[in-house]
C-alpha positions as MATLAB code, in Angstrom:
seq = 'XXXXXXXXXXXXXXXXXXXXXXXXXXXXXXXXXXXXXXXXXXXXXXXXXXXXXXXXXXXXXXXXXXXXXXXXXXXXXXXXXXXXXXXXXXXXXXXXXXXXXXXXXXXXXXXXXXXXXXXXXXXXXXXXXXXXXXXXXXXXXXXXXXXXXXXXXXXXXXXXXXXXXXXXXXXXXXXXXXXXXXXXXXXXXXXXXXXXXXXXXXXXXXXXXXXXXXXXXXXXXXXXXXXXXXXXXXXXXXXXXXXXXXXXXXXXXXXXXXXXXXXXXXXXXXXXXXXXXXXXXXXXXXXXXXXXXXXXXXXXXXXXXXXXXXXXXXXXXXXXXXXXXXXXXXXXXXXXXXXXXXXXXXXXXXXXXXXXXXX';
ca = [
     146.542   92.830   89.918;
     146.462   95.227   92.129;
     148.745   98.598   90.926;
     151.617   99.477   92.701;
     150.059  102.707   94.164;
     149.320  102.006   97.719;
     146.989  105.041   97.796;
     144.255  102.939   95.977;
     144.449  100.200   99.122;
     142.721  100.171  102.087;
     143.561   97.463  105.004;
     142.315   97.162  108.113;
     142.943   93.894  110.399;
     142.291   92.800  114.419;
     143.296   89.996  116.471;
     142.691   89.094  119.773;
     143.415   85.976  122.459;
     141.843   85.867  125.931;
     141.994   83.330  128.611;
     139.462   82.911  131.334;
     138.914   80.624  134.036;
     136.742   78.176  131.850;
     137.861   78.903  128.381;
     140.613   80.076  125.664;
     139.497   81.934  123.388;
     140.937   83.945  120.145;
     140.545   85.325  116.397;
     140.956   87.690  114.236;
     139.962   89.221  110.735;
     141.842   91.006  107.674;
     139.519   92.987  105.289;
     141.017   95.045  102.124;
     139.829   97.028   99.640;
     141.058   98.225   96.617;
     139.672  101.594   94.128;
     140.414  102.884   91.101;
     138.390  105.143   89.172;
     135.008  103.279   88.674;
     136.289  100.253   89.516;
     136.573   98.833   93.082;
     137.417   95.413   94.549;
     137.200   93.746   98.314;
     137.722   91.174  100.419;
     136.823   90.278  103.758;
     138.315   87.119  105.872;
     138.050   86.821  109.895;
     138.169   83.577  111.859;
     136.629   83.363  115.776;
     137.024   79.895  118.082;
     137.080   79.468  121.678;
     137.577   75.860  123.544;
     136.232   74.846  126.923;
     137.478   72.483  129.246;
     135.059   72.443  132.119;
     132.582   71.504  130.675;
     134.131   70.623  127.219;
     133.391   72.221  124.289;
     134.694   74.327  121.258;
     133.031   76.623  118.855;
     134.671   78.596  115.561;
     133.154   80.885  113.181;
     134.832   81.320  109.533;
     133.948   84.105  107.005;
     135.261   85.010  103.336;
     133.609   87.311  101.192;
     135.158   88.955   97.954;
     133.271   91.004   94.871;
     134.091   93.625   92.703;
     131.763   96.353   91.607;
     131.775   98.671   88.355;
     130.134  102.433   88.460;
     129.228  103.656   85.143;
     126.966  106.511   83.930;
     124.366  106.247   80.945;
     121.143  107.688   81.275;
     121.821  108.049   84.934;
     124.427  106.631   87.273;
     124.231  102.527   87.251;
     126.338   99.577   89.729;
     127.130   96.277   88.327;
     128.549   94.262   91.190;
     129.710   90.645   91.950;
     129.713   89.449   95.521;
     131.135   85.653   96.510;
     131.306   84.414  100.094;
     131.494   81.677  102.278;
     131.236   81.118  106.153;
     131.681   77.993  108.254;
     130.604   77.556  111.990;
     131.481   74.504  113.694;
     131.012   73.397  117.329;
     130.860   70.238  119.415;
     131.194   67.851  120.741;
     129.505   66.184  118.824;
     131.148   67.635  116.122;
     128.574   69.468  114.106;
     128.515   72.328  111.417;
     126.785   74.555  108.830;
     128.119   76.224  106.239;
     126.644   78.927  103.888;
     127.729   79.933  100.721;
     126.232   83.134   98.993;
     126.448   84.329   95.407;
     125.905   87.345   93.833;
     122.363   85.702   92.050;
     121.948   82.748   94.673;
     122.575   81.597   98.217;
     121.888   78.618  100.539;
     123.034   76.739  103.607;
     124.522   73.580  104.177;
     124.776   71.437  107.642;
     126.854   68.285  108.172;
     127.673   66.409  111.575;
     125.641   65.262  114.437;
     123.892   68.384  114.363;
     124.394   68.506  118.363;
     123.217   71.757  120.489;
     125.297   74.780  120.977;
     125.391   75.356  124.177;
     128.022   72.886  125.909;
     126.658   69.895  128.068;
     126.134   70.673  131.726;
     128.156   69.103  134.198;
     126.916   66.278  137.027;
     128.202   67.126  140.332;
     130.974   64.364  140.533;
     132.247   65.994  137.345;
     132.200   69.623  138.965;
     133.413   68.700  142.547;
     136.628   66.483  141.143;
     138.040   69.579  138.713;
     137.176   72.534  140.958;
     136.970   71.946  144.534;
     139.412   70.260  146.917;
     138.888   66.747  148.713;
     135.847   66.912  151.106;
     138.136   67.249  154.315;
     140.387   70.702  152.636;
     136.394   72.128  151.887;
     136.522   73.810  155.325;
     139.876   74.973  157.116;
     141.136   77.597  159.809;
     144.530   79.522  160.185;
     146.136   81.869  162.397;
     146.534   85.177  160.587;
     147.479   86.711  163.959;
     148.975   85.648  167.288;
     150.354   82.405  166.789;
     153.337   81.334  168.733;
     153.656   77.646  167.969;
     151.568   74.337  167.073;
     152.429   71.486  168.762;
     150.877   67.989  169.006;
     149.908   65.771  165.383;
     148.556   66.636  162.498;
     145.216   65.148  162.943;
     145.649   66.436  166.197;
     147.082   69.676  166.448;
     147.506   71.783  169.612;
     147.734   75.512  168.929;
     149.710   77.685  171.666;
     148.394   81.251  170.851;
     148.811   85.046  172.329;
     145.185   85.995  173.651;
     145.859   89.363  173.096;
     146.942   89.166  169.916;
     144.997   86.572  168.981;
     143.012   86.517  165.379;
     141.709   83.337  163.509;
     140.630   83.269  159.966;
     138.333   80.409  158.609;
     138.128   79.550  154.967;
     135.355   77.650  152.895;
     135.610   76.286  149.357;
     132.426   77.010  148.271;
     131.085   80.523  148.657;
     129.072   80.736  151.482;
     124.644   81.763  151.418;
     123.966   81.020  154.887;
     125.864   80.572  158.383;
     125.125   80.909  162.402;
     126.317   84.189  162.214;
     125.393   88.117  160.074;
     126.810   87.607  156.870;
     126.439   91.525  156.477;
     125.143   91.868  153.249;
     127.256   89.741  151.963;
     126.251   88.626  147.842;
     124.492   85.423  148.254;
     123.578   84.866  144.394;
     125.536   82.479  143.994;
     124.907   79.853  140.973;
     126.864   76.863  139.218;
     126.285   77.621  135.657;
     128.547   74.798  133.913;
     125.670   72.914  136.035;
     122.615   74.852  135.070;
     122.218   74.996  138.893;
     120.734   78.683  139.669;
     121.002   80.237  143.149;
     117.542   79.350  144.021;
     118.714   75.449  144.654;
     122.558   76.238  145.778;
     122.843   76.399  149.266;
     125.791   76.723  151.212;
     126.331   76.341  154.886;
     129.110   77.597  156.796;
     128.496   77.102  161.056;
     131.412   78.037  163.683;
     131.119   77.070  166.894;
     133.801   77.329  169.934;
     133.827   75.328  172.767;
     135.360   74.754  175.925;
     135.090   71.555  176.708;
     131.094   70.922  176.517;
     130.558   74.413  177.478;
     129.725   76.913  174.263;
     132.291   80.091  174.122;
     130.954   81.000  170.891;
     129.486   84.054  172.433;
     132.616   85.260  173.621;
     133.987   86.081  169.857;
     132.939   88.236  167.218;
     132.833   87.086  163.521;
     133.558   89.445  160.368;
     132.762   88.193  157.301;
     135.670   87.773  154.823;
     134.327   89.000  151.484;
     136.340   88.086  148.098;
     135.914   88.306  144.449;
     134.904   84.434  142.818;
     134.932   83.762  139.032;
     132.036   84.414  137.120;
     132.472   81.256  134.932;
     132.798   78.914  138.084;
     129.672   80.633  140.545;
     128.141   82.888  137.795;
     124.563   82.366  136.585;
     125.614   81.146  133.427;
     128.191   79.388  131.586;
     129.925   82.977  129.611;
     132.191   82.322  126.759;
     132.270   85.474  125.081;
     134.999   87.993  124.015;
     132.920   90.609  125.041;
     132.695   90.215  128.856;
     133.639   92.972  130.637;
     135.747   92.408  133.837;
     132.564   93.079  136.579;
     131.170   90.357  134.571;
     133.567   87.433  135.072;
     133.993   88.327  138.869;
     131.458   88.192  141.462;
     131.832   90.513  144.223;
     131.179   91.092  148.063;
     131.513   87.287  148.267;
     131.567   85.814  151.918;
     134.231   82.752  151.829;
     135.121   82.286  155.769;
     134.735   84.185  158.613;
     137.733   86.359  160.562;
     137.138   85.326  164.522;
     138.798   87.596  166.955;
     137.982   87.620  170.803;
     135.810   90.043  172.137;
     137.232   93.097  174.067;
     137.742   92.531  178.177;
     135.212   94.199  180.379;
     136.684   97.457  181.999;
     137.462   97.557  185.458;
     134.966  100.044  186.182;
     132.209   97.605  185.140;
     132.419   94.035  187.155;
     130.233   91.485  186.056;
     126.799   90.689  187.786;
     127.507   88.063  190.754;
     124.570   85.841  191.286;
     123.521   86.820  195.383;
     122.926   83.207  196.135;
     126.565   82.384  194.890;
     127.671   84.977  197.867;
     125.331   82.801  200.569;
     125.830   79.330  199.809;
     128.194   78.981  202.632;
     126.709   81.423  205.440;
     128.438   79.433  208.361;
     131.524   80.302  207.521;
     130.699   83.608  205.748;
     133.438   86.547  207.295;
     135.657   83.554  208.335;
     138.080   84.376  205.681;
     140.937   84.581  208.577;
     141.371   81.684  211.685;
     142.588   83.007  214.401;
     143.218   81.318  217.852;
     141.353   82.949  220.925;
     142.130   81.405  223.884;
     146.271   82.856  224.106;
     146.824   85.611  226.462;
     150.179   86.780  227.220;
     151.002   84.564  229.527;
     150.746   81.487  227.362;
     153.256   79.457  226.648;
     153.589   80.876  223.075;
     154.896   83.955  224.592;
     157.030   83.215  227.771;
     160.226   83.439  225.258;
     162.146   86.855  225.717;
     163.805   85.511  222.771;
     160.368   85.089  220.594;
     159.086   87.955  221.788;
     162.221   90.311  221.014;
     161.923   88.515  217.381;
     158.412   89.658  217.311;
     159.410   93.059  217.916;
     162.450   93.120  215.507;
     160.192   91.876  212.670;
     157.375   94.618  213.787;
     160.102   97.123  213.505;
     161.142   96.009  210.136;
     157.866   96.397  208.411;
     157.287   99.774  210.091;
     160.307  100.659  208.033;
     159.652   99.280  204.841;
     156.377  100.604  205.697;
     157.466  104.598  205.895;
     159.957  103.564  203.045;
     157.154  102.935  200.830;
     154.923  105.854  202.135;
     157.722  108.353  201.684;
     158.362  107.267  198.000;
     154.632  108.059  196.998;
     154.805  111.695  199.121;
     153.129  110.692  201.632;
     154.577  111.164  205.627;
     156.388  108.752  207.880;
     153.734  107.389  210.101;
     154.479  105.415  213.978;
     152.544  103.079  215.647;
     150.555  104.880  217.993;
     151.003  102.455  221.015;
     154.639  101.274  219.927;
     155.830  101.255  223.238;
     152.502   99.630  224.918;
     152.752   96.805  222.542;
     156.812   96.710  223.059;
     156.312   96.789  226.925;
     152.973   93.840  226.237;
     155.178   91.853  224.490;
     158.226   91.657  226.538;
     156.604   91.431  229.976;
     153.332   90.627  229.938;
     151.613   93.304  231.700;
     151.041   96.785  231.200;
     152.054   99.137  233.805;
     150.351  102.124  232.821;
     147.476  101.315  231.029;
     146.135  104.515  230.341;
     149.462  105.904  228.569;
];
């Protein structure tokens, strides 16, 4: 019995639960002790488990341990002391175990079941790609973060009417990606499947974006960023970790590439024109300078022009754009300007002939 004056007792206790992407796990443990003069008593209990589901598996560790000890002096200071304990660990599947029992004079072990292997099985690839990766056709996908006014057409099908200047496309991959068509700038590229005992060395993951126009290849004409994300250690780590003790750099990789973020590159400045091929310029020499027809062969006495009536219109609209003309001029500071011959081109037009042709 223990006596009713706490200060003799000593209890200390813990418990813990943590959940991670490929496992529960929890425990705890109680452990008192009790004094009193030369006398002093103990006991000791914990419990530890965790289950897996992907891959499946569970492992628990038991412990209980209790013994007195006595302190006496006679020809010197002397310990008698009695120690019983027990601990169980069990894990499967297969369901296997030991236990081991200690005395104070004797110990030994004891294991039952199938006697299986500790560490869980590792999965096959069918297993791995039905719980933790999407149907083949969601593995690769691309959205508009930016610039999107609306999608039309089907779903299969889709027609996507976007903003150029605003315009930003992400694409996003499933698996993390090791190697592409474009810098992956130092992206982390040890990448494993542990729950497969697959190590980086064989893991390789492709991720290619091309843009086209047609049959013509625009890819050029974009720049690609790599999109960089934490993944969980337990699904693309090197291992398969199921321990308590993880800390959190552990169970996330970082600098992960998973897509790409495609934006078009920036439009050439005015004061830089892009190189024009010279035999683009010659291919039609004939009619190079020909850019405006003109008749020759009308004089002012052609029929065209025997009118009074089209040749005052001719005049009229001449005047008009000679005003719009010093309208325009005025409102950018600049002087009204006249046509220097106004009245030999007035005088050409309505008669036919100049009379003083050196005015």
């Amino acid at each position: 019995m223990i006596p009713a004056d706490s200060s003799h007792v000593d209890v200390k206790g813990k418990l813990y639960f943590a959940l991670v992407p490929s496992a529960v796990m929890a425990g705890g443990s109680l452990s008192a002790t009790w004094h009193s003069g030369h006398i002093k008593a103990w006991f000791n209990i914990g419990a530890d488990f965790i289950i897996s589901w992907k891959p499946y598996f569970y492992d628990a560790h038991m412990h209980v341990d209790m013994g007195v000890s006595y302190t006496y002096h006679f020809f010197g200071t002397h310990h008698i002391s009695v120690d019983v304990g027990a601990s169980l660990h069990i894990w499967g599947p297969d369901f296997s175990g030991r236990a081991h029992i200690h005395l104070w004079i004797v110990s030994f072990t004891v294991s039952f079941g199938a006697g299986s292997s500790k560490e869980p099985p590792a999965l096959h690839w069918d297993e791995f790609r039905k719980e933790f990766l999407p149907k083949n056709s969601k593995w690769a996908n691309v959205t508009f973060s930016k610039g999107l006014i609306k999608q039309t057409g089907t779903e299969n099908d889709p027609i996507y009417v976007v903003n150029p200047k605003a315009f930003r496309v992400e694409t996003n991959s499933a698996i993390p990606v090791t190697s592409s068509n474009h810098d992956l700038k130092d992206s982390n590229k040890k990448i494993n499947i542990g729950s497969m005992r697959i190590t980086g060395d064989n893991l390789h993951a492709t991720h290619n974006v091309l843009i086209k126009k047609g049959s013509t290849d625009k890819t050029a004409d974009f720049t690609f960023v790599p999109i960089k994300k934490r993944v969980p250690g337990a699904l693309w780590g090197p291992e398969f970790r199921h321990s308590e003790k993880e800390t959190a750099d552990e169970r996330l990789i970082k600098n992960v590439c998973m897509g790409f973020e495609i934006v078009g590159k920036p439009p050439i400045p005015s004061s830089e024109t892009q190189d024009i091929e010279s035999e683009k310029l010659l291919e039609d020499v004939e009619n190079f300078g020909k850019t405006i027809t003109y008749e020759t062969n009308q004089d002012p006495g052609s029929d065209w022009l025997k009118s009074a009536g089209t040749r005052q219109k001719i005049i009229d609209d001449l005047e008009v754009r000679d005003a719009d003309r010093n309208n325009l001029l005025e409102s950018l500071g600049f002087e009204k300007i006249y046509h220097p011959n106004k009245e030999i081109a007035d005088e050409l037009l309505l008669t036919g002939t100049i009379d003083n042709p050196s005015t």
